[in-house]
Coordinates of C-alpha atoms and ligand atoms in Angstrom, one line a residue:
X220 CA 0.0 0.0 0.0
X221 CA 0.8 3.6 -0.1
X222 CA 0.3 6.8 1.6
X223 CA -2.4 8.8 0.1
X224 CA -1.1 12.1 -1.0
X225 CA -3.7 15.1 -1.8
X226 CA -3.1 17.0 -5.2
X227 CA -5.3 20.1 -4.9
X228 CA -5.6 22.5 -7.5
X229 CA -4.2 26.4 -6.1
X230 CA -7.2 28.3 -5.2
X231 CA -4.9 31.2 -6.2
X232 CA -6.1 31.8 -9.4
X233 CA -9.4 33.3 -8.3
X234 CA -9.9 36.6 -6.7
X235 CA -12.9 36.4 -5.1
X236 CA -14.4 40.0 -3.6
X237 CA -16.2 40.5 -0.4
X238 CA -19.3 41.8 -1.8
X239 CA -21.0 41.8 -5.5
X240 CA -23.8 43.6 -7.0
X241 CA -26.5 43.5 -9.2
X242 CA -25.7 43.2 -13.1
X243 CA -28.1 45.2 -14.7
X244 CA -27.5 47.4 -17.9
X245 CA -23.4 46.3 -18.1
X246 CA -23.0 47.6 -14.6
X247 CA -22.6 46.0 -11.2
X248 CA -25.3 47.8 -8.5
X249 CA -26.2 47.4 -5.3
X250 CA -29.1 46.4 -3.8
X251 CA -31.1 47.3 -0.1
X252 CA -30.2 44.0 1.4
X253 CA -27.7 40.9 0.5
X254 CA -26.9 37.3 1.6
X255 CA -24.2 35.1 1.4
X256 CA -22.9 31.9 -0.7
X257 CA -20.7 29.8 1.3
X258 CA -17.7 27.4 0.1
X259 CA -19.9 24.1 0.8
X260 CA -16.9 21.8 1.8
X261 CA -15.8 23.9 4.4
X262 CA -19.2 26.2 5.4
X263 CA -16.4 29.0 5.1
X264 CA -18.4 32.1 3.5
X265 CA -17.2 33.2 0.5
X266 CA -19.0 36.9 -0.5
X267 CA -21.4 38.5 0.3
X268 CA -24.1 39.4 -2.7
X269 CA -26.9 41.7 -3.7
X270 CA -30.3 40.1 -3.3
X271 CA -33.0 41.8 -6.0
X272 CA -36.0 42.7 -4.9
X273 CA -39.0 43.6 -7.3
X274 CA -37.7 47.0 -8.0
X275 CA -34.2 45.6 -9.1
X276 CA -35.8 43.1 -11.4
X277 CA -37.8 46.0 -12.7
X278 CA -34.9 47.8 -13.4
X279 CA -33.1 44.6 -15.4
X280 CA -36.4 43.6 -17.4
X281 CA -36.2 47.8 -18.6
X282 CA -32.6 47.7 -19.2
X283 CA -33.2 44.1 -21.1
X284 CA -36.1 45.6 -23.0
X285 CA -34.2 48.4 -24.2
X286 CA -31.1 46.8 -25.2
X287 CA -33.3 44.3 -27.0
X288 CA -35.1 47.4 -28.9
X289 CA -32.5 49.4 -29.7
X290 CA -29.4 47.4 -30.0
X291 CA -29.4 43.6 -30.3
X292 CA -32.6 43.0 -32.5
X293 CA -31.0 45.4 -34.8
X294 CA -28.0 44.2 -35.2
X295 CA -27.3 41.6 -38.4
X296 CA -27.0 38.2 -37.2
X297 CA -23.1 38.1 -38.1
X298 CA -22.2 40.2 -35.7
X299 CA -24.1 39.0 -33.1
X300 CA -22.2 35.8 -33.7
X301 CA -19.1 37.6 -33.5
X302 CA -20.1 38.5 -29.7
X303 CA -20.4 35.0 -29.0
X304 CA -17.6 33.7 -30.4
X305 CA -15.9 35.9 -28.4
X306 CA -17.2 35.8 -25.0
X307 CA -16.6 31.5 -26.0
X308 CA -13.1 31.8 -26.2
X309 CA -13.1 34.4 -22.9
X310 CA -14.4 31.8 -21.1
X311 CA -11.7 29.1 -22.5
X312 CA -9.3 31.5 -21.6
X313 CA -10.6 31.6 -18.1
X314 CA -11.3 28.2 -18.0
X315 CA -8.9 27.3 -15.3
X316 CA -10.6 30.1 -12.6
X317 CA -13.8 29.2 -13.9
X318 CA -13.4 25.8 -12.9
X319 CA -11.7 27.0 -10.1
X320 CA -14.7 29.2 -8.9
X321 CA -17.2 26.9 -9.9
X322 CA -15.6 23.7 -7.6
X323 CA -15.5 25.9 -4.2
X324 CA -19.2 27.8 -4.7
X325 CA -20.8 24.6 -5.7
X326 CA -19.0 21.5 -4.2
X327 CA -18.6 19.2 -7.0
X328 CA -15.0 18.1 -7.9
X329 CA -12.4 19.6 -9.8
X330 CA -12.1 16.9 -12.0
X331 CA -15.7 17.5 -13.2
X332 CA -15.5 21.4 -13.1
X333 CA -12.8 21.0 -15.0
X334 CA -13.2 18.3 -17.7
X335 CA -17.0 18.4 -17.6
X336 CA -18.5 21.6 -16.9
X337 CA -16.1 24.3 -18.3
X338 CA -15.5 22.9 -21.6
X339 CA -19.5 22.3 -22.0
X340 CA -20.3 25.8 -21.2
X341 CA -17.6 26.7 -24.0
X342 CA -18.9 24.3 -26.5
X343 CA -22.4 25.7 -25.9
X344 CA -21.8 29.3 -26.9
X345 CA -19.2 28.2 -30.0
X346 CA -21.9 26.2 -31.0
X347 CA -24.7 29.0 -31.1
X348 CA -22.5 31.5 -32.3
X349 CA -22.5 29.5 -35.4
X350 CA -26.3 29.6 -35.3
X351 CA -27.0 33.1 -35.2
X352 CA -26.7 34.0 -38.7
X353 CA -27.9 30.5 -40.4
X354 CA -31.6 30.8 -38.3
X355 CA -33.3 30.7 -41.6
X356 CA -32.3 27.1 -41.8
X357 CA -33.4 25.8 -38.5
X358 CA -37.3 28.1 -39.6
X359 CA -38.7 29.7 -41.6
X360 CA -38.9 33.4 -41.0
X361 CA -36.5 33.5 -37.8
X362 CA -37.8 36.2 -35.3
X363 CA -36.8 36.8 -31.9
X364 CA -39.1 36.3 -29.1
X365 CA -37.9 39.6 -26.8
X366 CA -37.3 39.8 -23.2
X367 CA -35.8 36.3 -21.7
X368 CA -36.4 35.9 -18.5
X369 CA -34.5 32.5 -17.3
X370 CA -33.9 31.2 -13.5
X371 CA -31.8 27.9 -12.8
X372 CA -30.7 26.0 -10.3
X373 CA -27.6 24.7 -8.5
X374 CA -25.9 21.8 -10.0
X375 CA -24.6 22.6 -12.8
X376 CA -24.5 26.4 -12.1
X377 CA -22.2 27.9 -15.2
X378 CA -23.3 25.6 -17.7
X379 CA -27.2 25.5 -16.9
X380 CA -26.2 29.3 -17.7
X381 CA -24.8 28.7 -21.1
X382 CA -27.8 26.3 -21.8
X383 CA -30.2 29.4 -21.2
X384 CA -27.8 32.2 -22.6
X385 CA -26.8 31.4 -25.4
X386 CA -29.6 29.9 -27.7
X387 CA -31.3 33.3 -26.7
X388 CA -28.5 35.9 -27.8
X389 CA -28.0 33.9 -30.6
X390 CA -32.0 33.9 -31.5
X391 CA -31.4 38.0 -31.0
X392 CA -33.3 37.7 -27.4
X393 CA -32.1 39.8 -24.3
X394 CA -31.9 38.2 -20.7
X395 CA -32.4 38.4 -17.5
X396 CA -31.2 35.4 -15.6
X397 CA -31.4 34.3 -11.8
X398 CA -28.7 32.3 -11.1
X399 CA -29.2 29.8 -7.3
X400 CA -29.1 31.2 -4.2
X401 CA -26.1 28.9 -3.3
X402 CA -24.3 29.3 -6.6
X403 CA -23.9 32.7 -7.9
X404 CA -19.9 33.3 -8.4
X405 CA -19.9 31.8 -11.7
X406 CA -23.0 33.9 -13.1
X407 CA -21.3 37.2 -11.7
X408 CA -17.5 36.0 -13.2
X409 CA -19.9 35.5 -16.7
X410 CA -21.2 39.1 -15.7
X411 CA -17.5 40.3 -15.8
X412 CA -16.8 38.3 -19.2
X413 CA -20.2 40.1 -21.0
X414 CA -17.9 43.4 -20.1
X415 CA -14.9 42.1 -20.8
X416 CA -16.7 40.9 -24.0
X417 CA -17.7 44.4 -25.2
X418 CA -21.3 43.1 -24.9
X419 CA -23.4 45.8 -25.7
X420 CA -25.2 47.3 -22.0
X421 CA -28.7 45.2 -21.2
X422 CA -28.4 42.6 -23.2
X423 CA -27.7 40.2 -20.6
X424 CA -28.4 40.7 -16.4
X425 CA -28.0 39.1 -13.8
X426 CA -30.2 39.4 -10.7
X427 CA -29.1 37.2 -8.0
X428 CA -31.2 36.0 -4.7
X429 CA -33.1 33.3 -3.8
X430 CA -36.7 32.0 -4.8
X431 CA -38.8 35.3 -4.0
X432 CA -36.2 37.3 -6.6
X433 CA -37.0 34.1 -9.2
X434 CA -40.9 34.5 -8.6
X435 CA -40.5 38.3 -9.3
X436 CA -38.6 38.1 -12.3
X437 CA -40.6 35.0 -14.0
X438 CA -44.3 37.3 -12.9
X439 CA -42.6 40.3 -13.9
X440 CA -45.1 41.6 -17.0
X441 CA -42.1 42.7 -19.5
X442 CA -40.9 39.6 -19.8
X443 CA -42.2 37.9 -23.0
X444 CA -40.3 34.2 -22.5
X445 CA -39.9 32.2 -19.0
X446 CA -36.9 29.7 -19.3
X447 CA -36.8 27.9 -16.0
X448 CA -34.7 24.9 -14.8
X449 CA -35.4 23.2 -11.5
X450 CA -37.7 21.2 -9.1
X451 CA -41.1 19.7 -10.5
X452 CA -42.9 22.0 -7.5
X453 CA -41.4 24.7 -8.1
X454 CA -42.0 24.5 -12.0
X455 CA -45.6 23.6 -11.6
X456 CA -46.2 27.2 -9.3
X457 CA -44.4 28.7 -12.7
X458 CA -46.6 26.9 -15.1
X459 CA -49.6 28.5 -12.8
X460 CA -48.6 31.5 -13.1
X461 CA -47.8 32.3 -16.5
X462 CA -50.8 30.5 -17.7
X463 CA -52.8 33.0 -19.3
X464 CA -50.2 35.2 -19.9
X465 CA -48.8 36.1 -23.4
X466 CA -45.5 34.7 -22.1
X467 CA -43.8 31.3 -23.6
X468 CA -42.6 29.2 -21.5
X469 CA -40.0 26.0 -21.4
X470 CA -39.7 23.7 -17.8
X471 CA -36.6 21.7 -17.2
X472 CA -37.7 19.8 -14.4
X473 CA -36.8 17.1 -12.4
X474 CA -35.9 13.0 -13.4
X475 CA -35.9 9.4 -11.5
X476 CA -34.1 7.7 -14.7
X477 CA -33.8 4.1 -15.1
X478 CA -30.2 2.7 -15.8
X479 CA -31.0 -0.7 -17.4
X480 CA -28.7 -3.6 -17.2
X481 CA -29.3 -6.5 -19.5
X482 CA -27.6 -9.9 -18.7
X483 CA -25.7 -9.4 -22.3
X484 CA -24.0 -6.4 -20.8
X485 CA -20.4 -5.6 -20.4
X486 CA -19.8 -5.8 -16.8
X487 CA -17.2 -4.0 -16.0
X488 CA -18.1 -1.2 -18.4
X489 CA -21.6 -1.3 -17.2
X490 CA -20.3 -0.4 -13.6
X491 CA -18.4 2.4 -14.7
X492 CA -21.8 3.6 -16.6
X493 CA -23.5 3.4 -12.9
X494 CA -21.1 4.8 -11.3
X495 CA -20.6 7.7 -13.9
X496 CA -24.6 7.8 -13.7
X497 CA -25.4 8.4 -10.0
X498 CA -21.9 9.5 -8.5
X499 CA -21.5 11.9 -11.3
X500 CA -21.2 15.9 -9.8
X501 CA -22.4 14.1 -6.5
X502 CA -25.6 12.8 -8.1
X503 CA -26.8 16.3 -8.3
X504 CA -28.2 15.6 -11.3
X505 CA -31.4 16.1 -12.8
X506 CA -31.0 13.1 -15.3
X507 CA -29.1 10.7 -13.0
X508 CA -29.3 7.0 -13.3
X509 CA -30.8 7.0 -9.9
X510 CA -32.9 3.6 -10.3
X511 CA -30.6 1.1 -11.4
X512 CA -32.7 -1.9 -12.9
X513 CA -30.3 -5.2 -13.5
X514 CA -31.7 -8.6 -14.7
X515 CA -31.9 -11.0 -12.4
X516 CA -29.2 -13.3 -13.6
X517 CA -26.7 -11.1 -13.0
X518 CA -27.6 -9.0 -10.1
X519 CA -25.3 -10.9 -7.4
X520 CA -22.5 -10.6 -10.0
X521 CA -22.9 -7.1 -10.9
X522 CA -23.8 -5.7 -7.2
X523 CA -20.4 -7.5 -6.1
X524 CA -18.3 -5.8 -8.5
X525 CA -20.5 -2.4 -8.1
X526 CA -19.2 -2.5 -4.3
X527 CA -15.7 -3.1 -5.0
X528 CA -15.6 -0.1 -7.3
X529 CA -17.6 2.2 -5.1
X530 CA -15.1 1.3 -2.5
X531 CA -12.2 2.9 -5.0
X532 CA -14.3 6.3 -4.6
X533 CA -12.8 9.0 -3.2
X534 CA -14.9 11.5 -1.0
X535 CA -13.6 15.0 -0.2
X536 CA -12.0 18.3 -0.9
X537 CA -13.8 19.4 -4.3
X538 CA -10.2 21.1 -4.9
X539 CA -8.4 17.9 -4.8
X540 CA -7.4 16.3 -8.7
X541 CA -8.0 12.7 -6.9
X542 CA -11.6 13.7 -5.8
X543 CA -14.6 11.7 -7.2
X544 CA -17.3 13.0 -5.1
X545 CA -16.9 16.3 -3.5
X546 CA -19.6 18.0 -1.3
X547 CA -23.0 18.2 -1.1
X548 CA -24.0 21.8 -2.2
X549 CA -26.1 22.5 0.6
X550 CA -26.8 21.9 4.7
X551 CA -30.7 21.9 3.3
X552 CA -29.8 19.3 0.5
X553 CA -28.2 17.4 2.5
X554 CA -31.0 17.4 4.8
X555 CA -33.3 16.2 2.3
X556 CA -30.9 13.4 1.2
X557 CA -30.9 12.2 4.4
X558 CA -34.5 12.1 5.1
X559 CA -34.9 10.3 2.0
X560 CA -32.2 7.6 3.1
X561 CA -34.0 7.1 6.1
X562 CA -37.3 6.9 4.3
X563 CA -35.9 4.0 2.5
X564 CA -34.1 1.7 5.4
X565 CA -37.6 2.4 7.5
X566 CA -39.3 1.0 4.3
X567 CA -37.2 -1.8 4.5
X568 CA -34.5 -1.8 1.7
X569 CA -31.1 -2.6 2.4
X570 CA -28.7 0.4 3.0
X571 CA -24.7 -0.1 1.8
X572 CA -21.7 2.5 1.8
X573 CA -18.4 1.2 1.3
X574 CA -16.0 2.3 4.9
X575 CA -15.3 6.2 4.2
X576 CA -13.7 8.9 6.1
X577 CA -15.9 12.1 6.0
X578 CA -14.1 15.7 6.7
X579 CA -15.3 16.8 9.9
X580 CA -16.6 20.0 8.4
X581 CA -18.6 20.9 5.9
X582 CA -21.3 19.1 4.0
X583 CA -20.8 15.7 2.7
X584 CA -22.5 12.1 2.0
X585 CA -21.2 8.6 1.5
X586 CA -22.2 7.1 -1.8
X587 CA -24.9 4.5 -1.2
X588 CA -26.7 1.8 -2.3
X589 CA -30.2 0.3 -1.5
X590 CA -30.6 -3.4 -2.5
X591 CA -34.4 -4.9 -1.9
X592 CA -36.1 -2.0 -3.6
X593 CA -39.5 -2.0 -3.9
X594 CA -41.4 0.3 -6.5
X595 CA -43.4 1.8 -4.1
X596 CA -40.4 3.2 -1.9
X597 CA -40.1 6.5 -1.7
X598 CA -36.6 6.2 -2.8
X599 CA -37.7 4.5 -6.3
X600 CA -40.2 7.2 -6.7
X601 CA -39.1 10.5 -5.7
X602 CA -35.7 12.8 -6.7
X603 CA -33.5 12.4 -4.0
X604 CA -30.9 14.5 -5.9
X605 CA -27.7 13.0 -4.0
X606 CA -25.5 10.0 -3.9
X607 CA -28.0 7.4 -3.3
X608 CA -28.6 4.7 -5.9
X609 CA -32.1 2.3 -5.7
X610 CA -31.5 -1.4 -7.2
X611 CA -34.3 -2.8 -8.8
X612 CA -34.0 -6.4 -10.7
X613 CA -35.9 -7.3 -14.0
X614 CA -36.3 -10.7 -15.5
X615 CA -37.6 -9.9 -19.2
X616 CA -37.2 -7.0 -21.3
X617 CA -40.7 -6.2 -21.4
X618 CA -40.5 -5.9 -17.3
X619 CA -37.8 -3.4 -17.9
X620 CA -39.5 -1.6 -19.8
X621 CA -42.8 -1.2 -17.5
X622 CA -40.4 -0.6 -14.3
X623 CA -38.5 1.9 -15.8
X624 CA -41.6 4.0 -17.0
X625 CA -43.0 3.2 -13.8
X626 CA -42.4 7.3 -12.8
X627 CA -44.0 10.3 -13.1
X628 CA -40.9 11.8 -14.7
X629 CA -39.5 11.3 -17.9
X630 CA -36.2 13.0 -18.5
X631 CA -34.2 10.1 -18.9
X632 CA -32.6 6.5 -19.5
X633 CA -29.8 4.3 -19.9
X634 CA -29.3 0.6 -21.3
X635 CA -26.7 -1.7 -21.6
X636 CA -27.0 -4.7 -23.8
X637 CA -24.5 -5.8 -26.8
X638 CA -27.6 -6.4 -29.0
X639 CA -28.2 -3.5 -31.3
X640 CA -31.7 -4.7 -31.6
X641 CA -32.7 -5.3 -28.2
X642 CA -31.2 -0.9 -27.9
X643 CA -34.0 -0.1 -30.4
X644 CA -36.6 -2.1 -29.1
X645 CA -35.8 -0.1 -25.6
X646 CA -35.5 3.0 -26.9
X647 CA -38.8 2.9 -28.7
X648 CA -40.5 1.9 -26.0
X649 CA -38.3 4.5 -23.4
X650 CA -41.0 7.5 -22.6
X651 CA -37.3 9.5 -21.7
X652 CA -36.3 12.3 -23.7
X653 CA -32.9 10.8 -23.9
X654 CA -31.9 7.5 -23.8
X655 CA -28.3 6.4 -23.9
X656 CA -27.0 3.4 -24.8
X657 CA -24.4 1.3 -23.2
X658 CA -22.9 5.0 -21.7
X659 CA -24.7 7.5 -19.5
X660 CA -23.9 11.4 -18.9
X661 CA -23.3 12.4 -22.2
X662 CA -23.4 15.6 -23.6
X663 CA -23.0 17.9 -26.6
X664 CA -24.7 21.3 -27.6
X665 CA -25.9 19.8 -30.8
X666 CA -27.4 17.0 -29.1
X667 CA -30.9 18.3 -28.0
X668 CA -32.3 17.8 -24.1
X669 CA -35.4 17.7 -22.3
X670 CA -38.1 15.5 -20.9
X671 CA -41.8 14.1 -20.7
X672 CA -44.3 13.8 -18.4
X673 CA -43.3 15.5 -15.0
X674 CA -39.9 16.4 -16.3
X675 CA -40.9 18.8 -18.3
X676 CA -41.5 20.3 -21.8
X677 CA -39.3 21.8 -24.2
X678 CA -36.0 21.3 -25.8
X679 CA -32.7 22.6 -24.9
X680 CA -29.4 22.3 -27.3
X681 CA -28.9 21.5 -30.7
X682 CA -31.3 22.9 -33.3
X683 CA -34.1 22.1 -31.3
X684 CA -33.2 24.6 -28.3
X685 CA -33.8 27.5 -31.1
X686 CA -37.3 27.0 -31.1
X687 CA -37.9 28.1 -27.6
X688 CA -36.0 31.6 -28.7
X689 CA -37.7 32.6 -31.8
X690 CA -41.2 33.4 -32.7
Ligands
LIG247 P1 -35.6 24.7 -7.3 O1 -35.8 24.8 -5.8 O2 -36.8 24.6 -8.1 O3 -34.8 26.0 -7.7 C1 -34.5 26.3 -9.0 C2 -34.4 27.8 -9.2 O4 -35.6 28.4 -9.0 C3 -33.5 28.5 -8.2 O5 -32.8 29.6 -8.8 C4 -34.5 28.9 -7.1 O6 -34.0 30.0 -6.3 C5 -35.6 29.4 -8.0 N1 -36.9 29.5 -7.4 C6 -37.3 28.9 -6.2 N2 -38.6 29.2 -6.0 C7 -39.0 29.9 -7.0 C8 -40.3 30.5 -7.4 N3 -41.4 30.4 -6.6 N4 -40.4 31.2 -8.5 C9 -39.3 31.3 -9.4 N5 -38.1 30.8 -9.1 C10 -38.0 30.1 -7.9 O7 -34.7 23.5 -7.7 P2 -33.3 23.1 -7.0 O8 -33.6 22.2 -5.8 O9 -32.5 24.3 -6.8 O10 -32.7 22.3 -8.2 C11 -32.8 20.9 -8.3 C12 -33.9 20.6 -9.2 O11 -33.6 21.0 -10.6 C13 -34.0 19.1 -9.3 O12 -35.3 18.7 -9.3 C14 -33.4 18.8 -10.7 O13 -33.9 17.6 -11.3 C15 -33.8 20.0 -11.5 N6 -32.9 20.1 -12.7 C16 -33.4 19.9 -13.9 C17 -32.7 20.0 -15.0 C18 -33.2 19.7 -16.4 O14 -32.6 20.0 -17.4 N7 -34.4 19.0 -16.5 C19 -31.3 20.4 -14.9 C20 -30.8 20.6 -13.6 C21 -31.7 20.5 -12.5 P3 -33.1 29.6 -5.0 O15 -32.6 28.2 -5.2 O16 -32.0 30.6 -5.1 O17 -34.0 29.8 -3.9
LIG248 MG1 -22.1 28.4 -2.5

């Protein structure tokens, strides 16, 4: 054996300030009151930042309207574009204290910040830069919709902005996003990169704060488009209240996907692809293979070798290369996590964590698995957003299919099989938005997202995520 030696990346490379305004018209404001956003493997508190009240959201949906009238729908296409392009190789340039930033507001590993995240967000505005002057040949008749007004979540707090962000520049939109409560660094670094960017004034603000700030800016009566990414609950109070509205509206809600593993499967490969699909950015993740369903045959087999790798996993500082799960964003998620773990061993499902050392401070969770799963559980049926995988078994494809549709979400799915065939049959009969195929996790701008049922409607990325941005 061998001592284990830490390899964190130098937190020097980021200069975070004590306090941050509003981003509203290209200039940072302050507001009448402010909270903070803590570093959530350490409960160390990082800034302290404006909170927007109805008055400041005012003020950004004006600036956004006027930018949008005067400047950015009137601009040709191609230089639009240019804007894009540019603020997409700012942020490769600044990848490094992006990923930086992003790993000690949000908890989730380096390793992922770095690899995953950062070069996403990139690829996202690249890739609808080179939209913005070929609309014609995603519709007919390309027009932009107006005001934007988008509010996203925690997990994937950067790129969840360049999902929103940049189909709607590129579509000749202006924004105004609401970045988490316990995430907003990244959103105000993206503020400084707009500047840095030349972007013209209003285009794109930022008003940060928690849910109250969110439910101003999405009822706000400027606003002709509502892009919201989050909880099912919380999407449902939207859907409400824009109903009879003028306003369109897109909800990327919440998932329970099924991770299917047929006996045919690659083993070892197929425990990566769990592993990747629930451990993943501390399975924080709206479309995370939380319900694994294995056939029968194979479950000992499988859930043997699934232990011995999850005892490989290495829990800790976020800042560390080695890290495979970092922290848990928030004292309240973790809260929730934990109720729902104790939901499931009071159910009577088997709970399993391989031995792990937790930091003393901070927030943080084991990775976990539940053997004896019922599909009534709680933990098959609701999002429990954390580290905690249900195991379900199947005998025929046909089961597999009704178990893994068995939820009101449908966001979605993974299967593992070497039969091309038996990936079709699935697929067609998946009621997922995506379905992956002997992988999980994968992502690319062109490659449209989204879900059914409870999950959602509307598309985000590839051509698809156009059509929520223009008339
Ligand atoms: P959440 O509580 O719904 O929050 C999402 C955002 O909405 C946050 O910015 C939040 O503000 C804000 N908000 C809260 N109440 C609001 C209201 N009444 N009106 C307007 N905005 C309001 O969700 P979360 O727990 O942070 O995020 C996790 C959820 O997001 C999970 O269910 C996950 O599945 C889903 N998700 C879905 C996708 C997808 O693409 N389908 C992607 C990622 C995440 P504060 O948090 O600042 O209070
Ligand atoms: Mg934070």
């Amino acid at each position: 054996m061998f001592e284990y030696a830490p390899a964190p990346e130098s937190r020097d490379i980021v200069d975070i300030k004590a306090s941050y305004g509003l981003f509203i018209d290209g200039e940072f404001v302050d507001a009448d009151s402010s909270f903070k956003t803590v570093d959530p493997a350490s409960e160390e508190v990082l800034a302290e930042i404006a909170e927007a009240d109805a008055t400041d959201v005012d003020r950004a949906v004006t600036a956004a309207r006027k930018a949008y009238e005067s400047v950015w729908s009137q601009l040709p296409a191609t230089e639009r574009a240019k804007y894009l392009f540019r603020i997409a190789r700012i942020i490769q340039e600044r990848s490094r204290e992006l990923a930086v930033l992003e790993s000690i507001d949000n908890g989730k590993p380096i390793r992922e910040s770095r690899d995953v995240d950062i070069p996403l967000v990139a690829a996202h505005f690249f890739y609808y830069a080179g939209w913005a002057d070929k609309l014609e040949f995603a519709v007919r008749d390309p027009r932009p919709i107006g005001v934007a007004a988008q509010v996203i979540p925690w997990n994937f707090p950067l790129l969840m902005l360049a999902w929103k962000i940049a189909p709607a520049l590129a579509c000749g939109n202006t924004v105004v996003l609401k970045p988490a409560e316990t995430t907003p660094l990244t959103a105000l670094a993206f503020a400084e990169i707009c500047r840095q960017a030349d972007l013209p004034p209003g285009v794109v603000n930022i008003v940060t704060g928690a849910g109250e700030t969110g439910r101003a800016l999405v009822e706000h009566e400027g606003v002709d488009k509502v892009a919201f990414t989050g909880s099912t609950d919380v999407g449902r109070q939207i859907a409400r209240s824009v109903a009879g509205t003028a306003k369109r509206l897109t909800l990327e809600l919440g998932g329970k996907a099924a991770n299917v593993i047929f006996d045919d499967a690659p083993v070892d490969q197929a425990v990566e692809g769990i592993v990747n699909g629930i451990f993943f950015n501390q399975g924080h993740v709206c479309c995370a293979g939380s319900r694994l369903l294995v056939q029968e045959s194979i479950a000992e087999e499988l859930l043997d070798r699934l232990k011995t790798r999850m005892a490989t996993l290495r829990v800790g500082d976020p800042l560390d290369k080695n890290t495979d799960i970092g922290a848990i964003n928030s004292a309240a998620q973790l809260e929730k996590i934990r109720t729902l773990s104790a939901a499931g061993e009071e159910e009577g499902a088997t709970r399993w964590s391989p031995p792990c050392e937790l930091p003393d401070r901070g927030f943080w969770f084991a990775p976990t698995i539940f053997t004896g799963v019922a599909q009534s559980h709680r933990i098959a049926r609701e999002e429990i957003f954390g580290p905690v995988l249900s195991v379900l078994t199947f005998r025929t494809p046909q089961e597999a299919v009704e178990k893994a549709n068995n939820t009101p979400y449908g966001l979605s799915a993974g299967v593992w099989t070497e039969k091309g065939s038996r990936i079709l049959w699935m697929a067609e009969r998946l009621r997922a938005g995506v379905v992956w195929a002997n992988t999980f996790n994968k992502f690319d701008p062109a490659s449209p997202f989204g879900g059914y049922k409870e999950s959602g409607f509307g598309r985000e990325g590839g051509r698809h995520g156009l059509e929520a941005y223009l008339r």
